[in-house]
Short mmCIF file of C-alpha atoms and ligand atoms in Angstrom, two decimals:
data_model
loop_
_atom_site.label_atom_id
_atom_site.label_comp_id
_atom_site.label_asym_id
_atom_site.label_seq_id
_atom_site.Cartn_x
_atom_site.Cartn_y
_atom_site.Cartn_z
CA MET B 205 -17.18 1.18 20.73
CA ALA B 206 -16.75 2.46 17.17
CA ILE B 207 -13.36 3.69 16.00
CA GLN B 208 -13.06 7.46 16.49
CA LYS B 209 -9.37 8.44 16.49
CA VAL B 210 -6.74 7.02 14.15
CA GLY B 211 -2.96 6.86 14.32
CA VAL B 212 -0.96 6.12 11.16
CA VAL B 213 2.67 5.04 11.28
CA GLY B 214 4.63 5.91 8.14
CA CYS B 215 4.02 8.99 6.01
CA GLY B 216 5.41 7.77 2.69
CA LEU B 217 3.31 7.17 -0.41
CA MET B 218 0.91 4.74 1.28
CA GLY B 219 0.94 6.19 4.82
CA SER B 220 0.26 9.74 3.66
CA GLY B 221 -2.58 8.51 1.42
CA ILE B 222 -4.08 6.55 4.32
CA ALA B 223 -3.77 9.55 6.67
CA GLN B 224 -5.42 11.76 4.02
CA VAL B 225 -8.45 9.49 3.56
CA CYS B 226 -8.87 9.02 7.33
CA ALA B 227 -8.88 12.79 7.94
CA ALA B 228 -11.14 13.37 4.91
CA ALA B 229 -13.61 10.83 6.33
CA GLY B 230 -13.83 12.88 9.56
CA PHE B 231 -11.40 11.01 11.82
CA PRO B 232 -8.90 13.02 13.91
CA THR B 233 -5.64 11.50 12.63
CA VAL B 234 -2.03 11.65 13.78
CA VAL B 235 0.64 10.41 11.39
CA ARG B 236 4.12 9.51 12.58
CA GLU B 237 7.40 9.44 10.66
CA VAL B 238 10.96 8.93 11.86
CA SER B 239 12.18 12.47 11.05
CA GLY B 240 10.70 15.95 10.84
CA GLU B 241 11.83 16.11 7.21
CA LEU B 242 9.79 13.02 6.30
CA VAL B 243 6.76 14.30 8.23
CA ASP B 244 6.94 17.58 6.27
CA LYS B 245 7.38 15.78 2.96
CA GLY B 246 4.34 13.57 3.60
CA LEU B 247 2.13 16.44 4.77
CA LYS B 248 3.19 18.57 1.79
CA GLY B 249 2.09 15.75 -0.54
CA ILE B 250 -1.31 15.65 1.19
CA GLU B 251 -1.57 19.46 0.95
CA LYS B 252 -0.87 19.23 -2.80
CA ASN B 253 -3.50 16.49 -3.29
CA LEU B 254 -6.11 18.50 -1.36
CA SER B 255 -5.30 21.67 -3.31
CA ARG B 256 -5.80 19.74 -6.55
CA LEU B 257 -9.24 18.63 -5.31
CA VAL B 258 -10.09 22.30 -4.51
CA GLU B 259 -8.93 23.40 -8.00
CA LYS B 260 -11.15 20.73 -9.57
CA GLY B 261 -14.10 21.85 -7.41
CA THR B 262 -14.36 18.42 -5.72
CA ILE B 263 -13.99 20.02 -2.28
CA THR B 264 -14.13 23.63 -1.06
CA GLU B 265 -11.28 25.60 0.52
CA VAL B 266 -13.22 25.36 3.82
CA THR B 267 -13.42 21.55 3.60
CA LYS B 268 -9.71 21.42 2.82
CA GLY B 269 -9.03 23.48 5.97
CA GLU B 270 -11.21 21.12 8.04
CA ILE B 271 -9.38 18.04 6.72
CA ARG B 272 -5.98 19.65 7.44
CA GLY B 273 -7.26 20.60 10.93
CA ARG B 274 -7.95 16.93 11.70
CA LEU B 275 -4.47 15.90 10.58
CA LYS B 276 -1.30 16.19 12.67
CA GLY B 277 2.23 14.97 12.06
CA THR B 278 4.67 13.77 14.70
CA THR B 279 8.03 12.04 15.08
CA SER B 280 7.23 10.69 18.52
CA ILE B 281 5.74 7.23 18.98
CA GLU B 282 4.40 8.35 22.39
CA ASP B 283 1.99 10.65 20.52
CA LEU B 284 0.20 7.50 19.33
CA MET B 285 -0.69 6.45 22.86
CA ASN B 286 -4.40 7.20 22.85
CA PHE B 287 -5.98 5.96 19.66
CA ASP B 288 -8.73 3.48 18.82
CA LEU B 289 -6.94 2.21 15.72
CA ILE B 290 -3.30 2.33 14.64
CA ILE B 291 -2.55 1.62 10.96
CA GLU B 292 1.05 0.77 10.12
CA ALA B 293 2.45 1.61 6.69
CA ILE B 294 6.22 1.49 7.19
CA VAL B 295 8.93 -0.31 5.22
CA GLU B 296 7.89 -3.81 4.06
CA GLN B 297 10.25 -5.69 6.38
CA LEU B 298 9.08 -8.15 9.00
CA PRO B 299 11.63 -7.29 11.76
CA ALA B 300 10.89 -3.55 11.46
CA LYS B 301 7.13 -4.13 11.66
CA ARG B 302 7.44 -6.54 14.61
CA GLU B 303 9.69 -4.10 16.47
CA LEU B 304 7.25 -1.23 15.90
CA PHE B 305 4.19 -3.18 17.05
CA ALA B 306 6.03 -4.54 20.13
CA ALA B 307 6.79 -0.92 21.11
CA LEU B 308 3.20 0.23 20.41
CA ASP B 309 1.84 -2.72 22.40
CA LYS B 310 3.65 -1.43 25.48
CA ILE B 311 2.28 2.13 25.30
CA CYS B 312 -1.24 1.70 23.86
CA PRO B 313 -4.25 0.72 25.99
CA PRO B 314 -5.49 -2.86 25.54
CA SER B 315 -8.53 -1.54 23.63
CA THR B 316 -6.48 -0.15 20.72
CA ILE B 317 -6.80 -2.13 17.50
CA PHE B 318 -3.64 -2.66 15.44
CA ALA B 319 -3.66 -2.94 11.64
CA SER B 320 -0.88 -3.49 9.13
CA ASN B 321 -0.95 -2.28 5.52
CA THR B 322 1.47 -5.04 4.51
CA SER B 323 0.97 -6.30 0.96
CA SER B 324 2.67 -9.67 1.34
CA LEU B 325 3.86 -10.42 4.86
CA THR B 326 1.85 -12.72 7.13
CA ILE B 327 -0.38 -10.75 9.50
CA THR B 328 -0.23 -13.57 12.07
CA GLU B 329 3.56 -13.34 12.23
CA ILE B 330 3.47 -9.56 12.77
CA ALA B 331 0.69 -9.89 15.37
CA THR B 332 2.67 -12.32 17.52
CA ALA B 333 5.07 -9.47 18.35
CA THR B 334 2.21 -8.15 20.52
CA LYS B 335 0.09 -9.47 23.38
CA ARG B 336 -3.09 -8.63 21.44
CA PRO B 337 -3.31 -10.91 18.37
CA GLN B 338 -7.09 -10.94 18.85
CA ARG B 339 -7.11 -7.16 18.18
CA PHE B 340 -4.85 -7.36 15.12
CA VAL B 341 -5.91 -7.22 11.45
CA GLY B 342 -4.59 -6.41 8.00
CA LEU B 343 -5.85 -3.26 6.25
CA HIS B 344 -4.38 -3.33 2.76
CA PHE B 345 -4.85 -0.16 0.70
CA PHE B 346 -3.99 0.44 -2.96
CA ASN B 347 -1.90 3.09 -4.65
CA PRO B 348 -2.94 5.91 -5.12
CA VAL B 349 -4.86 5.50 -1.86
CA PRO B 350 -7.16 8.54 -2.25
CA VAL B 351 -8.26 7.26 -5.69
CA MET B 352 -8.46 3.47 -5.42
CA LYS B 353 -11.82 2.37 -4.04
CA LEU B 354 -10.73 -0.87 -2.39
CA VAL B 355 -9.38 -1.90 0.98
CA GLU B 356 -8.73 -5.53 1.89
CA VAL B 357 -9.65 -6.27 5.50
CA VAL B 358 -7.62 -9.27 6.55
CA ARG B 359 -8.43 -11.57 9.45
CA THR B 360 -6.14 -14.11 11.05
CA ILE B 361 -7.26 -17.23 12.89
CA ALA B 362 -6.79 -15.24 16.12
CA THR B 363 -8.74 -12.08 15.16
CA ASP B 364 -11.77 -11.43 17.35
CA ASP B 365 -15.07 -11.35 15.36
CA ALA B 366 -16.24 -8.03 16.86
CA VAL B 367 -12.86 -6.37 16.16
CA TYR B 368 -12.96 -7.60 12.58
CA GLU B 369 -16.48 -6.23 12.01
CA GLU B 370 -15.47 -2.89 13.56
CA VAL B 371 -12.53 -2.53 11.19
CA ALA B 372 -14.59 -3.61 8.17
CA ALA B 373 -17.15 -0.91 9.09
CA PHE B 374 -14.29 1.60 9.44
CA GLY B 375 -13.06 0.72 5.92
CA ALA B 376 -16.56 1.46 4.57
CA LYS B 377 -16.60 4.81 6.44
CA LEU B 378 -13.45 5.74 4.50
CA GLY B 379 -15.56 5.45 1.34
CA LYS B 380 -13.86 2.23 0.29
CA THR B 381 -15.33 -1.11 -0.61
CA ALA B 382 -14.00 -3.29 2.19
CA VAL B 383 -13.45 -6.83 0.96
CA ARG B 384 -12.86 -9.63 3.42
CA ALA B 385 -9.74 -11.72 3.03
CA LYS B 386 -8.03 -14.51 4.92
CA ASP B 387 -4.45 -14.11 6.12
CA SER B 388 -3.10 -15.96 3.10
CA THR B 389 0.06 -14.47 1.54
CA GLY B 390 -0.89 -11.80 -1.02
CA PHE B 391 -4.53 -11.83 0.19
CA ILE B 392 -6.92 -11.53 -2.80
CA VAL B 393 -5.49 -8.78 -5.00
CA ASN B 394 -1.81 -9.67 -4.97
CA ARG B 395 -2.60 -13.41 -5.32
CA LEU B 396 -4.12 -12.53 -8.71
CA LEU B 397 -2.20 -9.38 -9.66
CA VAL B 398 1.36 -10.59 -9.04
CA THR B 399 1.03 -13.65 -11.29
CA TYR B 400 -0.50 -11.45 -14.02
CA LEU B 401 2.37 -8.93 -13.79
CA LEU B 402 5.02 -11.67 -13.78
CA ASP B 403 3.36 -13.32 -16.81
CA ALA B 404 3.52 -9.99 -18.67
CA ILE B 405 7.30 -9.92 -18.08
CA ARG B 406 7.57 -13.54 -19.23
CA ALA B 407 5.64 -12.65 -22.39
CA LEU B 408 8.13 -9.83 -23.04
CA GLU B 409 11.09 -12.16 -22.37
CA GLU B 410 9.71 -14.68 -24.83
CA GLY B 411 9.22 -12.00 -27.51
CA VAL B 412 5.45 -12.46 -27.66
CA GLY B 413 5.10 -8.70 -28.09
CA SER B 414 6.90 -5.40 -27.53
CA ILE B 415 6.56 -3.35 -24.32
CA GLU B 416 4.06 -0.98 -25.93
CA ASP B 417 2.10 -3.79 -27.61
CA ILE B 418 1.77 -5.80 -24.39
CA ASP B 419 0.58 -2.67 -22.55
CA ASN B 420 -1.79 -1.57 -25.31
CA SER B 421 -3.24 -5.08 -25.53
CA MET B 422 -4.40 -5.08 -21.92
CA LYS B 423 -5.39 -1.38 -21.94
CA LEU B 424 -7.38 -1.40 -25.13
CA GLY B 425 -8.33 -5.08 -25.32
CA CYS B 426 -9.38 -5.52 -21.71
CA GLY B 427 -10.11 -1.97 -20.53
CA HIS B 428 -7.40 -1.83 -17.86
CA PRO B 429 -6.42 1.74 -16.85
CA MET B 430 -2.73 0.87 -17.32
CA GLY B 431 -0.97 -1.92 -19.18
CA PRO B 432 0.89 -4.44 -16.97
CA LEU B 433 4.40 -3.11 -17.69
CA THR B 434 3.31 0.48 -16.99
CA LEU B 435 1.67 -0.78 -13.80
CA LEU B 436 4.89 -2.57 -12.83
CA ASP B 437 6.77 0.73 -13.21
CA PHE B 438 4.05 2.44 -11.13
CA VAL B 439 4.10 -0.14 -8.29
CA GLY B 440 7.92 -0.41 -8.38
CA LEU B 441 9.95 -3.28 -9.83
CA ASP B 442 11.85 -3.73 -6.57
CA THR B 443 8.55 -3.93 -4.66
CA THR B 444 7.12 -6.49 -7.09
CA TYR B 445 10.33 -8.54 -6.99
CA TYR B 446 10.24 -8.55 -3.19
CA ILE B 447 6.55 -9.55 -3.07
CA SER B 448 7.11 -12.33 -5.63
CA GLN B 449 9.95 -13.73 -3.52
CA ILE B 450 7.74 -13.83 -0.42
CA MET B 451 4.90 -15.47 -2.38
CA PHE B 452 7.23 -18.01 -4.01
CA ASP B 453 8.71 -18.82 -0.64
CA GLU B 454 5.21 -19.39 0.79
CA PHE B 455 3.58 -21.38 -2.04
CA LYS B 456 6.65 -22.90 -3.82
CA GLU B 457 4.79 -22.47 -7.11
CA LYS B 458 6.53 -21.51 -10.34
CA ARG B 459 3.88 -18.92 -11.21
CA PHE B 460 5.13 -16.75 -8.32
CA ALA B 461 8.81 -17.04 -9.31
CA ALA B 462 10.41 -13.79 -10.47
CA PRO B 463 11.38 -13.89 -14.17
CA PRO B 464 15.16 -13.40 -14.72
CA LEU B 465 14.51 -10.10 -16.53
CA LEU B 466 12.80 -8.64 -13.43
CA LYS B 467 15.73 -9.65 -11.24
CA ARG B 468 18.22 -8.10 -13.66
CA MET B 469 16.29 -4.84 -13.92
CA VAL B 470 16.17 -4.54 -10.13
CA LEU B 471 19.90 -5.32 -9.90
CA ALA B 472 20.52 -2.56 -12.44
CA GLY B 473 18.50 -0.11 -10.33
CA TRP B 474 15.70 0.13 -12.91
CA ASN B 475 12.96 0.19 -10.29
CA GLY B 476 10.31 1.93 -12.37
CA ARG B 477 8.85 5.41 -12.28
CA LYS B 478 10.43 6.37 -8.91
CA SER B 479 13.97 5.66 -10.20
CA GLY B 480 13.43 7.36 -13.58
CA ARG B 481 13.46 4.14 -15.57
CA GLY B 482 11.95 0.68 -15.64
CA PHE B 483 10.17 -0.71 -18.68
CA TYR B 484 9.91 2.95 -19.71
CA ASP B 485 12.28 5.92 -19.45
CA TYR B 486 10.66 8.79 -17.53
CA ALA B 487 13.13 11.55 -18.46
CA ASP B 488 10.01 13.31 -19.76
CA PRO B 489 7.33 12.03 -17.32
CA GLN B 490 4.57 13.19 -19.68
CA LYS B 491 5.98 11.08 -22.52
CA PRO B 492 7.52 7.83 -21.18
CA LYS B 493 9.64 6.06 -23.81
CA ALA B 494 9.84 2.26 -23.94
CA MET B 495 13.27 0.94 -22.93
CA LYS B 496 15.22 -1.78 -24.71
CA CYS B 497 15.12 -4.65 -22.19
N1 3HC Z 226 -3.08 10.97 -5.63
C1 3HC Z 226 -4.32 11.47 -5.65
N2 3HC Z 226 -5.10 11.51 -6.78
C2 3HC Z 226 -4.54 11.07 -7.92
C3 3HC Z 226 -3.22 10.55 -7.97
C4 3HC Z 226 -2.49 10.52 -6.76
N3 3HC Z 226 -1.26 10.02 -6.71
N4 3HC Z 226 -2.97 10.18 -9.26
C5 3HC Z 226 -4.07 10.46 -9.97
N5 3HC Z 226 -5.02 10.98 -9.17
C6 3HC Z 226 -6.38 11.37 -9.55
C7 3HC Z 226 -6.38 12.51 -10.53
O1 3HC Z 226 -6.39 13.76 -9.88
C8 3HC Z 226 -7.68 12.27 -11.28
O2 3HC Z 226 -8.79 12.73 -10.53
P1 3HC Z 226 -10.17 13.24 -11.26
O3 3HC Z 226 -10.71 12.09 -12.07
O4 3HC Z 226 -11.06 13.64 -10.12
O5 3HC Z 226 -9.74 14.39 -12.13
C9 3HC Z 226 -7.81 10.75 -11.32
O6 3HC Z 226 -6.98 10.26 -10.25
C10 3HC Z 226 -7.31 10.20 -12.63
O7 3HC Z 226 -5.99 10.66 -12.82
P2 3HC Z 226 -5.37 11.09 -14.23
O8 3HC Z 226 -6.47 11.62 -15.12
O9 3HC Z 226 -4.19 11.98 -13.98
O10 3HC Z 226 -4.73 9.77 -14.80
P3 3HC Z 226 -5.40 8.40 -15.11
O11 3HC Z 226 -6.80 8.53 -15.60
O12 3HC Z 226 -4.40 7.68 -15.93
O13 3HC Z 226 -5.49 7.68 -13.68
C11 3HC Z 226 -4.61 6.21 -12.09
C12 3HC Z 226 -4.36 7.47 -12.90
C13 3HC Z 226 -5.77 6.43 -11.08
C14 3HC Z 226 -3.34 5.90 -11.33
C15 3HC Z 226 -5.02 5.05 -13.09
O14 3HC Z 226 -4.09 4.96 -14.12
C16 3HC Z 226 -5.14 3.70 -12.41
O15 3HC Z 226 -6.14 3.39 -11.80
N6 3HC Z 226 -4.08 2.86 -12.56
C17 3HC Z 226 -4.01 1.56 -11.93
C18 3HC Z 226 -3.53 1.72 -10.50
C19 3HC Z 226 -3.50 0.43 -9.77
O16 3HC Z 226 -3.72 -0.65 -10.30
N7 3HC Z 226 -3.18 0.52 -8.47
C20 3HC Z 226 -3.01 -0.64 -7.63
C21 3HC Z 226 -1.57 -1.01 -7.62
S1 3HC Z 226 -1.30 -2.47 -6.71
C22 3HC Z 226 -1.13 -1.95 -5.12
O17 3HC Z 226 -1.14 -0.79 -4.79
C23 3HC Z 226 -0.99 -3.05 -4.12
C24 3HC Z 226 0.42 -3.23 -3.66
O18 3HC Z 226 0.40 -4.16 -2.64
C25 3HC Z 226 1.37 -3.70 -4.75
#
């Protein structure tokens, strides 16, 4: 039976974006966070995004109301009991994800499909916290979720063929291009993106070019929407550092090793845009100024 109702766990940047696109695609969606404050924050962000789409004339006020009507927030995991698909987008830590899915496994019917939005953890290892590894996939979205047109649909060696096809079809219903990836650390995008981002930091370390010149080179020379150092600030330096450690641990290849500069910036709390500084200073977010690294 096709997926009809969706539960999302986590209403941060990724979870709220996922909940928004599910509701916008017509799916009744419940999103769960650990506190009422975080639920409100996530739903307010969605409200702001939808209002911006109304202002731009992309959707009408009526459509916005319909999307909001399909979307509910909760703090209770029991409210996720009766869904066809649960998408997890919580903190990127294996024990937390395993604990969550073990709890969901106990309360959800055997038919519910579980999906993780992890960017670097092994889907198989998360799935073994449940008794339904055959109904477990990866659904990896990209930031900002409402804008980026891709979702990676990840299958493990245990994923059932019919379940996989159902989730791939669901990804397409969200208006995304659903690419198929194996449960290999980093899947397709991060396998390629992380090495590129780390190489940009190595180029800066070696004095090949300045922060602005490295960014302008890839923006203007290759047509990327953001240069690699701006993109690192956007994704989060702490996040990239964490992903690179997981990938290095898995593949033991130097290309995935975090450059010393990245480690030092994370230690200093320069985590990018969200912390006010990274490769750029965001004191004036409209006019980021290159830092001296
Ligand atoms: N939420 C919703 N919509 C947003 C948004 C957000 N957070 N940020 C921007 N938008 C919308 C704008 O409203 C605008 O819509 P419009 O074209 O209909 O008017 C459109 O996106 C373009 O925005 P702007 O004109 O303000 O700015 P840009 O043209 O610079 O685009 C960007 C912003 C879409 C973020 C673009 O710079 C971009 O594509 N950057 C690269 C992002 C990227 O690579 N993401 C993947 C990161 S990797 C990842 O997520 C995987 C993880 O595992 C690490």
